[in-house]
PDB file of C-alpha atoms in Angstrom:
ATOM      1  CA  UNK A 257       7.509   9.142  22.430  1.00  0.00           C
ATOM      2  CA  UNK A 258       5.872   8.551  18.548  1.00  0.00           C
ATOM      3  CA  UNK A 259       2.776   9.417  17.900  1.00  0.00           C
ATOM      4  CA  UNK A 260      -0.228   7.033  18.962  1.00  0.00           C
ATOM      5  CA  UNK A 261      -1.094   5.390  15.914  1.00  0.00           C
ATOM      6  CA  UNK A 262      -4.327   6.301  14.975  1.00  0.00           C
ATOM      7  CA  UNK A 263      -7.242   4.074  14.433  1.00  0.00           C
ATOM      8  CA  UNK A 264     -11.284   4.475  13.161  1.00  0.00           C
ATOM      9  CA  UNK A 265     -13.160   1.610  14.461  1.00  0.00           C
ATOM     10  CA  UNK A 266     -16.562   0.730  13.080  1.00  0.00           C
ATOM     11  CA  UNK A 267     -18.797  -1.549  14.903  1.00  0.00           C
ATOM     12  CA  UNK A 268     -22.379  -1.130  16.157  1.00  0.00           C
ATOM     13  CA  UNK A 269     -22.187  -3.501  19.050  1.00  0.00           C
ATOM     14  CA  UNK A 270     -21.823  -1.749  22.337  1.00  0.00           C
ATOM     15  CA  UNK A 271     -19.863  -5.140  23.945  1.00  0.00           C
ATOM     16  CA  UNK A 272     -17.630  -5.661  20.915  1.00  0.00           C
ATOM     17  CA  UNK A 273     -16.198  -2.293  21.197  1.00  0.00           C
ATOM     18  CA  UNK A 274     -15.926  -2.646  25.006  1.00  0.00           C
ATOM     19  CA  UNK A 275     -13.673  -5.385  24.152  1.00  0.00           C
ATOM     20  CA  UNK A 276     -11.483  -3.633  21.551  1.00  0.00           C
ATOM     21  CA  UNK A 277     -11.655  -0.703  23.709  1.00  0.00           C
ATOM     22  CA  UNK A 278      -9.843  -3.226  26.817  1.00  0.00           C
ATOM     23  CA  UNK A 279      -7.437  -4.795  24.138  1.00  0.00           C
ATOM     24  CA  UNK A 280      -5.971  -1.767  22.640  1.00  0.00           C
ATOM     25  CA  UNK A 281      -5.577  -0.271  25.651  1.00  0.00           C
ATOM     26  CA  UNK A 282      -3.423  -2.741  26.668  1.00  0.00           C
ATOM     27  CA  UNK A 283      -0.971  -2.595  24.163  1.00  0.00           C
ATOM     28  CA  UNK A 284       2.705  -1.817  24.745  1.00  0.00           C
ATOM     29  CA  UNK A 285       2.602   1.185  22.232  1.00  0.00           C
ATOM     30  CA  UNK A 286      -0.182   4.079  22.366  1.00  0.00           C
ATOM     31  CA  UNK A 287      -2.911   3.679  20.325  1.00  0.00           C
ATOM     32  CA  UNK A 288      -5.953   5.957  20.032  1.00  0.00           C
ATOM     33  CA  UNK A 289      -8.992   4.823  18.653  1.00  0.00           C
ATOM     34  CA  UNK A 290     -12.064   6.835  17.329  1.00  0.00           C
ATOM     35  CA  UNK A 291     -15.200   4.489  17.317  1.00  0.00           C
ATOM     36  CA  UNK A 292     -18.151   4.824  14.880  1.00  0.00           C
ATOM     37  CA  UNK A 293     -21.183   2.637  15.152  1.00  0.00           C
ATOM     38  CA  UNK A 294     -21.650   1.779  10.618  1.00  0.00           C
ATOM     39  CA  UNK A 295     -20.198   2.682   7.790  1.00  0.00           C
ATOM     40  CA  UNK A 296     -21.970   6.224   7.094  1.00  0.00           C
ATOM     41  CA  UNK A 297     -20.354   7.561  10.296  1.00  0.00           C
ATOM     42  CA  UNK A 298     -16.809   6.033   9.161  1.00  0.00           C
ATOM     43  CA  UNK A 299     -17.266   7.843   5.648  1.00  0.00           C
ATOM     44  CA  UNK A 300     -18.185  11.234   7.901  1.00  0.00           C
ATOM     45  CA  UNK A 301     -15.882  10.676  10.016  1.00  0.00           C
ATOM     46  CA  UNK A 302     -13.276  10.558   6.904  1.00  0.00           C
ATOM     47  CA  UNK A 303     -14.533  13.201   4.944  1.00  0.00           C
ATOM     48  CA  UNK A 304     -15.523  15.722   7.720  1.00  0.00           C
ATOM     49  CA  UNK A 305     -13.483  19.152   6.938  1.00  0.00           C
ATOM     50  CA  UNK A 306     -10.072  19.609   8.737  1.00  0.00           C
ATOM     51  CA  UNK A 307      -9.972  15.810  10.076  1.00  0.00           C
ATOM     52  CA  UNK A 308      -7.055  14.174  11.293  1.00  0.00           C
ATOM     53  CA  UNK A 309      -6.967  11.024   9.207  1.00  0.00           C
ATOM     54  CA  UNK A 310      -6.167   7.949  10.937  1.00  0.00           C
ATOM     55  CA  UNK A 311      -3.523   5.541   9.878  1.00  0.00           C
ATOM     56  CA  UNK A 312      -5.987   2.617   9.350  1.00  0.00           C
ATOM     57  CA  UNK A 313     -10.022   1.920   9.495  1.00  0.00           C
ATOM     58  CA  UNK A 314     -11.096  -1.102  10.741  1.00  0.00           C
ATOM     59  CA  UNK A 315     -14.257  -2.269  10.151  1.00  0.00           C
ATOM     60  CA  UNK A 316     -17.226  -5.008  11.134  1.00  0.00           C
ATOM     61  CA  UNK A 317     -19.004  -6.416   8.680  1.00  0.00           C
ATOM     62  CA  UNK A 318     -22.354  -6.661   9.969  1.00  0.00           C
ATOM     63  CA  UNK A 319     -23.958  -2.858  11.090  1.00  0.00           C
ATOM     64  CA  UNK A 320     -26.995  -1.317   9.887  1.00  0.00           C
ATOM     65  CA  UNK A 321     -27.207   1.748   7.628  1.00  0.00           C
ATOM     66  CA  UNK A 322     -24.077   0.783   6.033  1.00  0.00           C
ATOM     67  CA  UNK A 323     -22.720  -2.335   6.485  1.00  0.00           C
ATOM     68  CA  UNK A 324     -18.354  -2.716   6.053  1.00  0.00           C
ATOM     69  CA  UNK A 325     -18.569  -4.162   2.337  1.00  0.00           C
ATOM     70  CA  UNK A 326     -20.785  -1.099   1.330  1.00  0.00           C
ATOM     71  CA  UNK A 327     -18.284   1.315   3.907  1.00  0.00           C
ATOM     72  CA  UNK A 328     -14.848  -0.403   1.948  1.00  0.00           C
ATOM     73  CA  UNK A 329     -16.582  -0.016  -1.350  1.00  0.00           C
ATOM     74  CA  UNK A 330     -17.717   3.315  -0.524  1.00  0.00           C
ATOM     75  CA  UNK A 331     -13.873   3.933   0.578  1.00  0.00           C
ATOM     76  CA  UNK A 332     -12.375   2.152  -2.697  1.00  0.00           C
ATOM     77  CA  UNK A 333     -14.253   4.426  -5.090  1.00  0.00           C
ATOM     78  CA  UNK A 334     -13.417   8.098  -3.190  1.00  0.00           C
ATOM     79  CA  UNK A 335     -10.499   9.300  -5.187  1.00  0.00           C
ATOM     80  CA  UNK A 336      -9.112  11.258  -1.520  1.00  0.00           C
ATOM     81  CA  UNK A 337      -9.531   7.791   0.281  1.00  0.00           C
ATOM     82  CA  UNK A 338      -8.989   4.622  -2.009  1.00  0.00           C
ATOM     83  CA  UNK A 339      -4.921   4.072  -0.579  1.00  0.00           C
ATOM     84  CA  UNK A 340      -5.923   3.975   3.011  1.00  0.00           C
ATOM     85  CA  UNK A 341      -5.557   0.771   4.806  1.00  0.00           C
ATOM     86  CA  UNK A 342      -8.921  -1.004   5.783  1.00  0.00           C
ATOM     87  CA  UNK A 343      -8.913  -3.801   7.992  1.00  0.00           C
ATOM     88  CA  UNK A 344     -11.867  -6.446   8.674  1.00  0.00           C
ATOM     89  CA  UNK A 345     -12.233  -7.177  12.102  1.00  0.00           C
ATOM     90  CA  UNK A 346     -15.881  -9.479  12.157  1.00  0.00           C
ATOM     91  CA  UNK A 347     -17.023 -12.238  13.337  1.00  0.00           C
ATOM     92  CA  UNK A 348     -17.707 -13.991  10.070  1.00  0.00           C
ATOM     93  CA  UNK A 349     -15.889 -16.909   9.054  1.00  0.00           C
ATOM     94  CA  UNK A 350     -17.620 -17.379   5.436  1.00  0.00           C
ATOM     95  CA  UNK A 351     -15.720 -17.748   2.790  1.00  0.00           C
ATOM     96  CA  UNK A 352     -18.328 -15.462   0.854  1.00  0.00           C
ATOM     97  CA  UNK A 353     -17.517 -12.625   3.063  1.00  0.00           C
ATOM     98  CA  UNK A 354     -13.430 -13.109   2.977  1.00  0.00           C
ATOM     99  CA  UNK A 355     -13.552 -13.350  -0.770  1.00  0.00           C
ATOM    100  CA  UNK A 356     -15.863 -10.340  -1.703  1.00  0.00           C
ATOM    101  CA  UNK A 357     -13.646  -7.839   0.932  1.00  0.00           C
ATOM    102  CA  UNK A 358     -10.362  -9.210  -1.048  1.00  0.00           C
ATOM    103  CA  UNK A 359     -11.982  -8.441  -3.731  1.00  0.00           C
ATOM    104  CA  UNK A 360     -12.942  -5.048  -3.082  1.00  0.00           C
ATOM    105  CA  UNK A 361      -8.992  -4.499  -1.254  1.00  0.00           C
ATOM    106  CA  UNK A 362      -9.326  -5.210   2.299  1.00  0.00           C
ATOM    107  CA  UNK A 363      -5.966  -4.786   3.422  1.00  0.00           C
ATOM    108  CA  UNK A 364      -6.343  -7.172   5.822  1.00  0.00           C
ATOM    109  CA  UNK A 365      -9.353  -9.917   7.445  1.00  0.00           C
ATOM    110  CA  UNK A 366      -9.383 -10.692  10.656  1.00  0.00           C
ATOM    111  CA  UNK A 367     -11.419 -13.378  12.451  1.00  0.00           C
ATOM    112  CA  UNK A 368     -12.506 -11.794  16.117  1.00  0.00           C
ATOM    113  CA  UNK A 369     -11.139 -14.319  18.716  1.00  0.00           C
ATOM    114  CA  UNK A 370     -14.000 -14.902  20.929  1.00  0.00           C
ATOM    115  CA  UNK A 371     -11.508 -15.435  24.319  1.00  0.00           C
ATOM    116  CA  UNK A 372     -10.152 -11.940  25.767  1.00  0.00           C
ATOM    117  CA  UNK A 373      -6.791 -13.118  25.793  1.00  0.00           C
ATOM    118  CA  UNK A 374      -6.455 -14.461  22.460  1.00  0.00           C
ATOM    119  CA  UNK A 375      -8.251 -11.212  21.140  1.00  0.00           C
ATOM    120  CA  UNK A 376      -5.939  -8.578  23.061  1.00  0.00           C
ATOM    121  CA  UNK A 377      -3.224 -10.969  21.285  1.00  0.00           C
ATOM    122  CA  UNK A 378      -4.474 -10.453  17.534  1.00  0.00           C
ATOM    123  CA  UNK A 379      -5.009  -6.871  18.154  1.00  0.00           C
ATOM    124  CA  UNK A 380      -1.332  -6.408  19.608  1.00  0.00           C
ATOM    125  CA  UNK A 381       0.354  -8.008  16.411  1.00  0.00           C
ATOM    126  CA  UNK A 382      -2.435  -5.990  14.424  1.00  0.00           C
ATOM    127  CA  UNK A 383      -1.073  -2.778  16.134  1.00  0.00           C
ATOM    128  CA  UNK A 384       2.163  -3.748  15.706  1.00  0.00           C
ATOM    129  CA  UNK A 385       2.478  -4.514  12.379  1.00  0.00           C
ATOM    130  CA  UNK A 386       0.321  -1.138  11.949  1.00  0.00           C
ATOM    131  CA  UNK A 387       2.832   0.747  13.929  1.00  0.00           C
ATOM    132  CA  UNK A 388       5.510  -0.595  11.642  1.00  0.00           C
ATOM    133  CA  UNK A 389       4.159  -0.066   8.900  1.00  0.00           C
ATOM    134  CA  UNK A 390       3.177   3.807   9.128  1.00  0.00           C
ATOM    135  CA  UNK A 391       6.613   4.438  11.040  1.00  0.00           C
ATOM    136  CA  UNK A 392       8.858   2.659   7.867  1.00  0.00           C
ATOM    137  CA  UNK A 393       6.703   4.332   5.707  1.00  0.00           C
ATOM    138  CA  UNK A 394       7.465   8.124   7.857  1.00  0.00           C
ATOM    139  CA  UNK A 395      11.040   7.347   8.051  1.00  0.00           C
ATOM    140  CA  UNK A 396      11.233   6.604   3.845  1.00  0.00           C
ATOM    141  CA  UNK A 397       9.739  10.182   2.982  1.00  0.00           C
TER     142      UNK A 397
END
C-alpha cells in the first residue's frame, strides 16, 4: 500500500474542517491530514525541527493572526519552502482574491462547494491529482 499522501490544512472554522475531515476520509486512497487553525501555525507547523513535510498545504483565506495570502507569501519568500505546492481551498469567489494568490503562486484555487456531495467530489479529484502528482514525481527520481 503507498504512502498516505500527506496534507496541512489551514482553516479556523471548527465546521469547515469537520467537513474536510468527512470528505477526505472518504476517499478511495489514504490520505492523512494535519489541521492548523491560521497561517502562523501552518508556517510552525513547516518549520518545526525534524517535521515530516507534507506533500501539499492547503489553505483558507480568511483566519485571524495570519490570514492564507500573508501564510502563501510567507511560504513564497522561505528559501526551504517556496517549491511546495499550496492550494486555496475558501469560500471566496472574488476575483480580487483569485488574482492576488496567482499572483503570489497558488498552485491551485479552489471554490468550497457548499453541498457535501459535491465537496467530497472536488476534494477526491484534488487528492487524486495530488496523489499523481507526488507518485510520478517519486517514480522519476
Amino acid at each position: 500500500m503507498p504512502r498516505p499522501l500527506h496534507i496541512l490544512l489551514a482553516d479556523d472554522s471548527l465546521p469547515d474542517r469537520l467537513l474536510a475531515e468527512v470528505a477526505f476520509d472518504s476517499q478511495d486512497v489514504p490520505v492523512h491530514v494535519t489541521y492548523c487553525e491560521d497561517g502562523l501555525a501552518v508556517l510552525e507547523t513547516l518549520l518545526a525541527a525534524g517535521a515530516v513535510r507534507p506533500d501539499v498545504v492547503v489553505l483558507d483565506l480568511n483566519m485571524p493572526r495570519m490570514d492564507g495570502h500573508e501564510t502563501l507569501r510567507s511560504i513564497r519568500a522561505h528559501p526551504d519552502l517556496r517549491h511546495y505546492p499550496v492550494a486555496i481551498l475558501t469560500s471566496s469567489a472574488s476575483d480580487a482574491d483569485v488574482t492576488q494568490a496567482y499572483t503570489h503562486f497558488a498552485s491551485l484555487y479552489m471554490i468550497k462547494e457548499i453541498d457535501l456531495g459535491r465537496f467530497t467530489e472536488q476534494i477526491g479529484a484534488f487528492v487524486a491529482f495530488y496523489s499523481q502528482c507526488r507518485f510520478e514525481s517519486a517514480a522519476t527520481t
